[in-house]
Coordinates of C-alpha atoms in Angstrom, one line a residue:
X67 CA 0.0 0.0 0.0
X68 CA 1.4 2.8 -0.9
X69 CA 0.8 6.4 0.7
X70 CA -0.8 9.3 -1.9
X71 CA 1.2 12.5 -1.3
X72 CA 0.4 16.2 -2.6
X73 CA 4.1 17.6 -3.7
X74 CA 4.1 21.8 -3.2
X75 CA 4.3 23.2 -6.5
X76 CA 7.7 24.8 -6.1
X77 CA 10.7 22.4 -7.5
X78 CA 8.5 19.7 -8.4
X79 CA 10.2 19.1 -11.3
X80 CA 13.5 18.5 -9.5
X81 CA 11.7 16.1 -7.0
X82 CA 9.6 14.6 -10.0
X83 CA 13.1 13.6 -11.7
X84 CA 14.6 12.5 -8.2
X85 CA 11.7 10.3 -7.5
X86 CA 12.2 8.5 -11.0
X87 CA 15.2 7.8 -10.1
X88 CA 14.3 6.7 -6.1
X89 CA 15.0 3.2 -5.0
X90 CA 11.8 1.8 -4.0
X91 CA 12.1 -0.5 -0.7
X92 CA 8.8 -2.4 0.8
X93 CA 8.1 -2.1 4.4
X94 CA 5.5 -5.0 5.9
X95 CA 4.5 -3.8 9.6
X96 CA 1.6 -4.3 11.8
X97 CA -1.2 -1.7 12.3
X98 CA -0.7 -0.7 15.8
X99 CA -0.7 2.9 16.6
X100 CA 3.1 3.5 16.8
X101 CA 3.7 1.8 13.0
X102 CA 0.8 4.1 11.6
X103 CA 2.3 6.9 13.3
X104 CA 5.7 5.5 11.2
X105 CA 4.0 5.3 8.2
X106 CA 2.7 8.7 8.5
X107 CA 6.1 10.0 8.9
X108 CA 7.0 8.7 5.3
X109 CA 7.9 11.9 4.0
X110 CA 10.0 13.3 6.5
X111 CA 11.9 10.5 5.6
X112 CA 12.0 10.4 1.7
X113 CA 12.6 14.6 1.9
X114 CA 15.8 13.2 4.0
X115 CA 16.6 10.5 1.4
X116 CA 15.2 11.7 -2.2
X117 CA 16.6 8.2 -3.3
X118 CA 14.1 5.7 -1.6
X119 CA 10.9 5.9 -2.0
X120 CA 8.7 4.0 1.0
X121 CA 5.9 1.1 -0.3
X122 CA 4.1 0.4 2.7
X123 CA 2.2 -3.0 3.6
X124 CA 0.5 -2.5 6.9
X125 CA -1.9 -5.9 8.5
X126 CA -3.5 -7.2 11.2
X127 CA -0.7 -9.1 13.3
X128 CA -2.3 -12.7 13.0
X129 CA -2.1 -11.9 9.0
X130 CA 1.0 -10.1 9.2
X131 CA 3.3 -13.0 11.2
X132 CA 1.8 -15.7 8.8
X133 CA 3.0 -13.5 5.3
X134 CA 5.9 -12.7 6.6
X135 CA 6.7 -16.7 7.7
X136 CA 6.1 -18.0 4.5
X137 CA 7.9 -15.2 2.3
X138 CA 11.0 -15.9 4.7
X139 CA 10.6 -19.5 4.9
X140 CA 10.3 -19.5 1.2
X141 CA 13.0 -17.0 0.0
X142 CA 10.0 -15.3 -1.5
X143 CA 11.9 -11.9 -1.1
X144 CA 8.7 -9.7 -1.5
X145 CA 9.8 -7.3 1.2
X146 CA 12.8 -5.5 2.3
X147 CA 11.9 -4.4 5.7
X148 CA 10.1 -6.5 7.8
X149 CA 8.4 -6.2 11.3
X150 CA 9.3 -8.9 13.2
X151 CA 9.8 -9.5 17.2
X152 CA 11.7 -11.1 19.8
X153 CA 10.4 -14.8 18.8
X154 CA 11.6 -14.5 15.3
X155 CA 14.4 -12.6 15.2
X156 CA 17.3 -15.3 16.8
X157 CA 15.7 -17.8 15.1
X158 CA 15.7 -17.0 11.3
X159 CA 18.8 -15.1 12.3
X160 CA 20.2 -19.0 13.6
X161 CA 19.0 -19.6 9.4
X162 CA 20.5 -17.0 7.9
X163 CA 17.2 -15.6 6.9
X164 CA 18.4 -12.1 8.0
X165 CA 20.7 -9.4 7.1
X166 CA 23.2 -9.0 10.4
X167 CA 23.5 -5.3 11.8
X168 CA 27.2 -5.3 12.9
X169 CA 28.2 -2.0 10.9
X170 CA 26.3 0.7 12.4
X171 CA 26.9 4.1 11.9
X172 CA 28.1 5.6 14.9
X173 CA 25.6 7.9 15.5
X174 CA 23.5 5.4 15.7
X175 CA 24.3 5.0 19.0
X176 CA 24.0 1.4 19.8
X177 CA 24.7 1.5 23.1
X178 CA 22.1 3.6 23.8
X179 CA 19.5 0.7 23.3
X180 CA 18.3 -1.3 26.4
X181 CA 20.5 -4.4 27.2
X182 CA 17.6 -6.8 27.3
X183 CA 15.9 -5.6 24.4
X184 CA 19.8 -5.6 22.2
X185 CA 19.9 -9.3 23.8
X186 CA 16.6 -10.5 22.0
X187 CA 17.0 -9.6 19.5
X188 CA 20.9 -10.5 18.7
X189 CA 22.3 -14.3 17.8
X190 CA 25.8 -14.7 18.7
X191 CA 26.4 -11.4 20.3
X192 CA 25.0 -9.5 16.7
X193 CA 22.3 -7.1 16.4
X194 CA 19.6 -8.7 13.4
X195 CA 16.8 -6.3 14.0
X196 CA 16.2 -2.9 15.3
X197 CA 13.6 -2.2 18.2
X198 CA 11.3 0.3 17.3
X199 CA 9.5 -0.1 20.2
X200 CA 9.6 -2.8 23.2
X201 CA 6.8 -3.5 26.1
X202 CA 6.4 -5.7 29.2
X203 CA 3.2 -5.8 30.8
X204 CA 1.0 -3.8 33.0
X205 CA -2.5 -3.4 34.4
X206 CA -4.7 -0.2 33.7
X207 CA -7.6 0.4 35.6
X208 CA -10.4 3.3 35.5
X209 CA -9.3 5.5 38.6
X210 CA -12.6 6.9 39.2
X211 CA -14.4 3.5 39.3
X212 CA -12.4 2.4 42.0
X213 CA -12.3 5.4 44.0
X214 CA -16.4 4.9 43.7
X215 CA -16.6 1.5 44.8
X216 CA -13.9 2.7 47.6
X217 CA -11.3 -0.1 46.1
X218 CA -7.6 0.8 46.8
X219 CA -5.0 -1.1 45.1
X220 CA -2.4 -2.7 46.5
X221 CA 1.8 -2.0 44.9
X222 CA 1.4 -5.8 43.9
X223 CA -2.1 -6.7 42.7
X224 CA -3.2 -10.5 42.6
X225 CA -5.1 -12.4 40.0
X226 CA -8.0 -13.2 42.8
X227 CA -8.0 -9.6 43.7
X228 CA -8.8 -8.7 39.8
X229 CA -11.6 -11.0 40.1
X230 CA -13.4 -9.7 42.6
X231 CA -12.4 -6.2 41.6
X232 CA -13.9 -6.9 37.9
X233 CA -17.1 -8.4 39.2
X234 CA -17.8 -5.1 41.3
X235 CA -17.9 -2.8 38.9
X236 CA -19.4 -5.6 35.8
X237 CA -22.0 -3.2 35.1
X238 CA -23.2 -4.3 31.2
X239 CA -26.3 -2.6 31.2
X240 CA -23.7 0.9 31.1
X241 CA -21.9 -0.5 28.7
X242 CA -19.1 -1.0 31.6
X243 CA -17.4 -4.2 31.5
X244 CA -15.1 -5.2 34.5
X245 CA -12.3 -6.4 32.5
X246 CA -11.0 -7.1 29.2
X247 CA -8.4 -9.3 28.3
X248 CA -6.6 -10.7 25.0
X249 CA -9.4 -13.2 23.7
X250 CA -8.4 -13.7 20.1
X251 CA -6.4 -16.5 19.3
X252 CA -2.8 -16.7 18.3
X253 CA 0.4 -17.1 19.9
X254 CA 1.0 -13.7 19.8
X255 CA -2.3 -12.6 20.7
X256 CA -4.3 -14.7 23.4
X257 CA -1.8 -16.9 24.4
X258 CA 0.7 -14.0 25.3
X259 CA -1.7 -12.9 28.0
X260 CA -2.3 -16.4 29.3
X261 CA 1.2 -18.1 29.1
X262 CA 2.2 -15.0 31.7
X263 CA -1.1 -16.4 33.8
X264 CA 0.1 -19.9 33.3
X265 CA 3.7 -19.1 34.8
X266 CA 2.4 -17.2 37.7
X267 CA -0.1 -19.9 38.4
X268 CA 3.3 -22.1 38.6
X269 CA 2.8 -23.8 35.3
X270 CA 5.1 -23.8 32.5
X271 CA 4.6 -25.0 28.9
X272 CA 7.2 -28.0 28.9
X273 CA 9.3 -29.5 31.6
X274 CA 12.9 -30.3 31.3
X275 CA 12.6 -33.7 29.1
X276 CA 10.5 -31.4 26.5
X277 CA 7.2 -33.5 27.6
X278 CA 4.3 -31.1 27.4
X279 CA 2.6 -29.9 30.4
X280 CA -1.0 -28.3 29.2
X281 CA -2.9 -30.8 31.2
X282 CA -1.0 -29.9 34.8
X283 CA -3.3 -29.0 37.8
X284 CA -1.7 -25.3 37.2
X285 CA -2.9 -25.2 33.8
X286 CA -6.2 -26.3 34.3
X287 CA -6.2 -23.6 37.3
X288 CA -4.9 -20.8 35.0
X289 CA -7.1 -21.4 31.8
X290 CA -10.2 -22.2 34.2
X291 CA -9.6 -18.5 36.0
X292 CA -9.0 -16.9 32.8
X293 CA -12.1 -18.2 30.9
X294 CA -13.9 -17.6 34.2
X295 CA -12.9 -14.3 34.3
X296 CA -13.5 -12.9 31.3
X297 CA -16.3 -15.1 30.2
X298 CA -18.6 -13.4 33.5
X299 CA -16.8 -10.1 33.4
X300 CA -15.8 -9.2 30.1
X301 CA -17.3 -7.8 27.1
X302 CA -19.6 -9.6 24.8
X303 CA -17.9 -11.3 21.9
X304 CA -14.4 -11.5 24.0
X305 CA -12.6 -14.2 22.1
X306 CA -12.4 -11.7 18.9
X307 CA -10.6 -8.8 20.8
X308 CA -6.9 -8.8 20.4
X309 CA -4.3 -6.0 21.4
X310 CA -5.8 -3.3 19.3
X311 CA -10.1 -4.0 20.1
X312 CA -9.0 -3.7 23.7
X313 CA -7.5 -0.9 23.8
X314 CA -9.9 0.9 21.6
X315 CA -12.6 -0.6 24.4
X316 CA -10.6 1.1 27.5
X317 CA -10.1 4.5 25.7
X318 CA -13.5 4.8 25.6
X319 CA -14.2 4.0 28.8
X320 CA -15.9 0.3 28.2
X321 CA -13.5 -1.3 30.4
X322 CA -12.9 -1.0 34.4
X323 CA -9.6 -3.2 34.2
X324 CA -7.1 -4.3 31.5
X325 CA -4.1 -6.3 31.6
X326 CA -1.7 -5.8 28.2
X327 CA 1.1 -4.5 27.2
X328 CA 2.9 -1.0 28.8
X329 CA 3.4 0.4 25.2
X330 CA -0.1 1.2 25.0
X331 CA 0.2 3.4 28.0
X332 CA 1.1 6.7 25.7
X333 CA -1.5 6.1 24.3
X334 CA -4.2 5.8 26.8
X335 CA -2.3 8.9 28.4
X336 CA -2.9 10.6 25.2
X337 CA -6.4 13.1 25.8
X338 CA -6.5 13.3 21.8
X339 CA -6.5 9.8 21.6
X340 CA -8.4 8.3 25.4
X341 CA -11.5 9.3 26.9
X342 CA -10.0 7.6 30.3
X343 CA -6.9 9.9 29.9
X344 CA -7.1 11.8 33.1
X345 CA -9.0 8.8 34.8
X346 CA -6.2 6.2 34.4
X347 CA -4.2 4.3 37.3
X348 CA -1.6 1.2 36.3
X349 CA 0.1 -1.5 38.5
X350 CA 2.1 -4.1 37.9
X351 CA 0.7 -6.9 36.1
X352 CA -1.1 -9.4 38.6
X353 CA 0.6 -12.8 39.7
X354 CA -1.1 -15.8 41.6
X355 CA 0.8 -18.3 43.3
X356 CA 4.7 -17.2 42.0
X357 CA 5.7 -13.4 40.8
X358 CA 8.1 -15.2 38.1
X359 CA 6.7 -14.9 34.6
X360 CA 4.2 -12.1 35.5
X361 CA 4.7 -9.7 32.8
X362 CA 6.4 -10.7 29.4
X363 CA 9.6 -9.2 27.3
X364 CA 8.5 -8.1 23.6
X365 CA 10.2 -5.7 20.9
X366 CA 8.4 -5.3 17.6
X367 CA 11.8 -4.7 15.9
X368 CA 12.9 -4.1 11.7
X369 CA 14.6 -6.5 9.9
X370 CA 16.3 -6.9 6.8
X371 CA 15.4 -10.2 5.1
X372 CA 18.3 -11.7 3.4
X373 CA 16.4 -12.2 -0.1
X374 CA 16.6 -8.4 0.0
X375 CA 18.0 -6.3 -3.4
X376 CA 17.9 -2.9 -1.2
X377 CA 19.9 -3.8 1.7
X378 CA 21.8 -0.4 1.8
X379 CA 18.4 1.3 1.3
X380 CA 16.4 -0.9 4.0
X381 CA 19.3 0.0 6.5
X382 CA 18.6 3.5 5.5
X383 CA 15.2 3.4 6.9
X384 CA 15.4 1.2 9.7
X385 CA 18.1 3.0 11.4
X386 CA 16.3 6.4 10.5
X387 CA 13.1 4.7 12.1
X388 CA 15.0 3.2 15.4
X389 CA 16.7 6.1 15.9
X390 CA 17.1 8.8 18.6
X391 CA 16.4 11.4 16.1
X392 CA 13.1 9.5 15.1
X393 CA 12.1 9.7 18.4
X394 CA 12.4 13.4 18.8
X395 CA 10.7 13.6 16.1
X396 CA 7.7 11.7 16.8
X397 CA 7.6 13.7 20.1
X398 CA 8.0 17.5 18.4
X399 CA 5.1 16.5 16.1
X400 CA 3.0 13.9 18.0
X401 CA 3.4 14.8 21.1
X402 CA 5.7 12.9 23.5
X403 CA 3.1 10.4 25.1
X404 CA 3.4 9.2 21.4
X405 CA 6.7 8.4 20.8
X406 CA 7.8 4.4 20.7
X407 CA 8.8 3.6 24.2
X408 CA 11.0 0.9 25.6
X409 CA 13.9 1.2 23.5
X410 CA 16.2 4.1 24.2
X411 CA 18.0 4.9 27.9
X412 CA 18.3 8.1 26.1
X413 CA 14.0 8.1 25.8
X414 CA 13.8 8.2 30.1
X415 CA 16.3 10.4 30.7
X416 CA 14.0 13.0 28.3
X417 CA 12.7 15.9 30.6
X418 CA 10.0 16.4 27.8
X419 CA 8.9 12.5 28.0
X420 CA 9.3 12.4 31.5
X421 CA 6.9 15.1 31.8
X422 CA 4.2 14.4 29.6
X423 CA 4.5 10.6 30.4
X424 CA 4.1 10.0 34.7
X425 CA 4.3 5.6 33.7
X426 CA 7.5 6.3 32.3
X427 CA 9.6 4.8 35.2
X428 CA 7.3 2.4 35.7
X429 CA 7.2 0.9 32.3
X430 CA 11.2 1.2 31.9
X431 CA 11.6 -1.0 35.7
X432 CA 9.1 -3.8 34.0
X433 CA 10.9 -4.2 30.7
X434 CA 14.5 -4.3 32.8
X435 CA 12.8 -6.8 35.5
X436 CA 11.7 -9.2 32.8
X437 CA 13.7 -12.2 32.5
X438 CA 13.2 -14.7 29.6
X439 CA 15.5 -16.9 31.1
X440 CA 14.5 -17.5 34.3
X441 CA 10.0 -17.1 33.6
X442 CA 8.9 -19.8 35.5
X443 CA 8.5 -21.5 39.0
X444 CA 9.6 -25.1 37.9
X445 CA 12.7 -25.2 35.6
X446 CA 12.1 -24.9 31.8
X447 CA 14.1 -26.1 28.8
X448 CA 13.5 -22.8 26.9
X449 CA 14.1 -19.0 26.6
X450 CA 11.0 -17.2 26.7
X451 CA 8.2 -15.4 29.3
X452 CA 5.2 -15.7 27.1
X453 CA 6.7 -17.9 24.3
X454 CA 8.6 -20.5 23.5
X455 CA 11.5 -19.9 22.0
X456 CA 11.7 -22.8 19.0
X457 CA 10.7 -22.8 15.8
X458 CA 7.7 -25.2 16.5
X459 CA 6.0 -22.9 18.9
X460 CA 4.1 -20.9 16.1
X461 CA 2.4 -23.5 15.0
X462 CA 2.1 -24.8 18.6
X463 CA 1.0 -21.5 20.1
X464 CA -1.3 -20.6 17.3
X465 CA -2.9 -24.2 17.8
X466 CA -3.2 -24.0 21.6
X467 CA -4.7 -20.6 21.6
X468 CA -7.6 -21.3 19.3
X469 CA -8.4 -24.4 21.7
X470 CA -8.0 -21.8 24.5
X471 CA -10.3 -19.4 22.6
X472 CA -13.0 -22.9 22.0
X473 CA -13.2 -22.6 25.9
X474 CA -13.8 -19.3 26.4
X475 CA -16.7 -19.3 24.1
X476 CA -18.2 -22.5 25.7
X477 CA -17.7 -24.6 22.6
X478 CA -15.7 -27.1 25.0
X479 CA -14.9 -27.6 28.4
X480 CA -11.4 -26.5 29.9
X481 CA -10.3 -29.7 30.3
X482 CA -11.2 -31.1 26.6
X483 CA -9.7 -28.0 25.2
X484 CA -6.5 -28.4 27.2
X485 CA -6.6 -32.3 27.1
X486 CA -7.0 -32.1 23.1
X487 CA -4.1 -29.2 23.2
X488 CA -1.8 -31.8 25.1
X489 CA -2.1 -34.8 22.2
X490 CA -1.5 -32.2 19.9
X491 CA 1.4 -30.2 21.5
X492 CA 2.7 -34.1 22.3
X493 CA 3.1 -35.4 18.3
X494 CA 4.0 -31.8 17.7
X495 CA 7.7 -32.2 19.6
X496 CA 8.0 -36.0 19.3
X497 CA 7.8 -35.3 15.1
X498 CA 10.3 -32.6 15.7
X499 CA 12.6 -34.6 17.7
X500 CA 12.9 -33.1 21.0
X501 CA 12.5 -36.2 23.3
X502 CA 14.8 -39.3 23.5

């Protein structure tokens, strides 16, 4: 998709011949506020660079993870920039699916990028993707509810607390749900929110001989809370909201409670953008019976595919797009509640972000506190808070979550949908070779 553009009258000759000449690169990204603010910034960019000329192709993340699979998989090469995470990137880096990021320019300023965030998304100590913007994740809640109902919450909330805080103020009949929570299925979509409920339930999604472990008593309790939950207390039609229906649902008001990710806090904080703006309080995100594995790690990061023709071009724009300038761009123009958080030291140490965003140190302690390697009560053979980290887990993920998602909307029973996601899960790693 590409974006239409009105060029001022003076020297459009000039930029007419420049533009014939333009190197066009494709950019595939999801549609979550921070890209479309991206792709909105295409001209400031191709003013900057009169040789490239931006072809965008912006999709739902379910839609977007799937093309971009099977045109890396496949050596398809349709794209030159892709939007890819901390799942993906040190595993098609381990395939030499992407280009590595070891010659910076350096103003760049790599070591300005959080240490955790550089760690996911490197193999072998080299960068393969940029973060545009990283997360953990948090709870939000509508302020003025709670102070109604006279509910005061605690530095650490707990998953049983949420309950009974979302069936006080349930109030459907105002159009006031008491919570809403990732239904949609996917790995990246439902089960990110409910692998973090699984670990601090004390589950975990294999043990240390790779067997599966979806039909443990702390799975059953997890899913069994969860569909609980959000089946009595959240909005009609739950297991179609994802990432982006949720928060549209809480910046409007429809929601008393939502756990998800801290990048939509600038957002939410955002009066142009939330109706709840000057209504909004944030915690931690809950935990049950173990803190460990609360709240997840995540970067939606650029890549460079390998089957690339523009390489010099697609480092052009991701390092324009991942960079400190970028940011200061986004918040001259934007405003700074809008610029991609989780990425930058040099973001938090920002008076003007500081100011206009009071979750800043919040967000910043949750993304350093995250540990992939250590997410889970028992021990794990994998790297990962709210995924897996092997190649199998897409499919695995993706398959578990719509079972997940056949619970919540009473086509099965918990313990069908988790006994069926066990067999499955089970031939899954046997085919793939992971157990003696």
């Amino acid at each position: 998709m590409k974006l239409s553009r009105v060029l001022p009258l003076a020297g459009i000759a000039a930029v007419g011949a420049s533009a014939a000449q333009a190197e066009t690169i494709t950019v595939a990204t999801v549609n979550n506020n921070d890209m479309v603010i991206m792709q909105g910034l295409t001209d400031a960019f191709e003013q900057a660079h009169p040789d490239i000329t931006l072809d965008w192709v912006v999709l739902e993340e379910n839609v977007l993870r799937q093309r971009l699979t099977t045109d890396i998989a496949t050596g398809g090469g349709q794209f030159d920039v892709m939007t890819i995470g901390t799942y993906e990137v040190p595993i098609w880096a381990e395939r030499d699916w992407l280009a590595p990021l070891d010659d910076l320019p350096e103003d760049y300023r790599v070591d300005d990028l959080l240490q955790s965030v550089r760690d996911g998304l490197s193999e072998d100590g080299t960068l393969h993707a940029l973060p545009f913007y990283a997360e953990s994740s948090m709870m939000y809640y509508r302020q003025d509810l709670f102070d109604a109902a006279g509910i005061e919450v605690p530095e650490q909330p707990t998953w049983q607390q949420v309950r009974d805080w979302a069936e006080t103020l349930h109030a459907p009949d105002e159009q006031t749900y008491g919570i809403c929570l990732r239904g949609k299925p996917g790995w990246g979509e439902n089960m990110a929110l409910v692998s973090t409920m699984i670990n601090t339930f004390g589950g975990r999604w294999f043990d240390m001989d790779w067997n599966p472990q979806i039909d443990s008593p702390a799975w059953q309790e997890a899913i069994g809370f969860y569909v609980d939950l959000l089946g009595n207390y959240g909005p009609p039609g739950a297991s179609s909201n994802g990432f982006n229906e949720n928060l549209a649902l809480f910046s409007r008001g429809n929601c008393a409670i939502w756990v998800d990710a801290t990048s939509a806090a600038g957002k939410l904080y955002d009066a142009d953008e939330s109706r709840v703006a000057d209504q909004l309080g944030f915690a931690p995100a809950p935990v049950a019976e173990t803190p460990k594995g609360s709240h997840w790690l995540w970067s939606w990061a650029l890549a460079i595919p390998a089957t690339s023709d523009s390489r010099d071009a697609a480092r052009e724009f991701i390092t324009w797009a991942t960079s400190q300038e970028y940011v200061e761009l986004v918040g001259e123009q934007e405003g700074w509640t809008s610029v991609p958080p989780g990425t930058r030291k040099s973001t938090y140490e920002n008076p003007d972000y500081q100011e206009a965003a009071p979750f800043a140190d919040f967000v910043l302690q949750a993304i350093q506190d995250a540990d992939p390697t250590d997410a889970t009560q028992e021990p794990a053979p994998y790297i990962g808070v709210q995924f897996v980290g092997i190649p199998e887990f897409q499919s695995i993920g993706t398959q578990v979550g719509q079972m997940v998602a056949s619970a919540l909307t009473g086509e099965t029973s918990v313990e069908q949908a988790l006994q069926a996601a066990q067999r499955a899960t089970q031939r899954t790693v046997e085919r793939a070779g992971y157990q003696d």
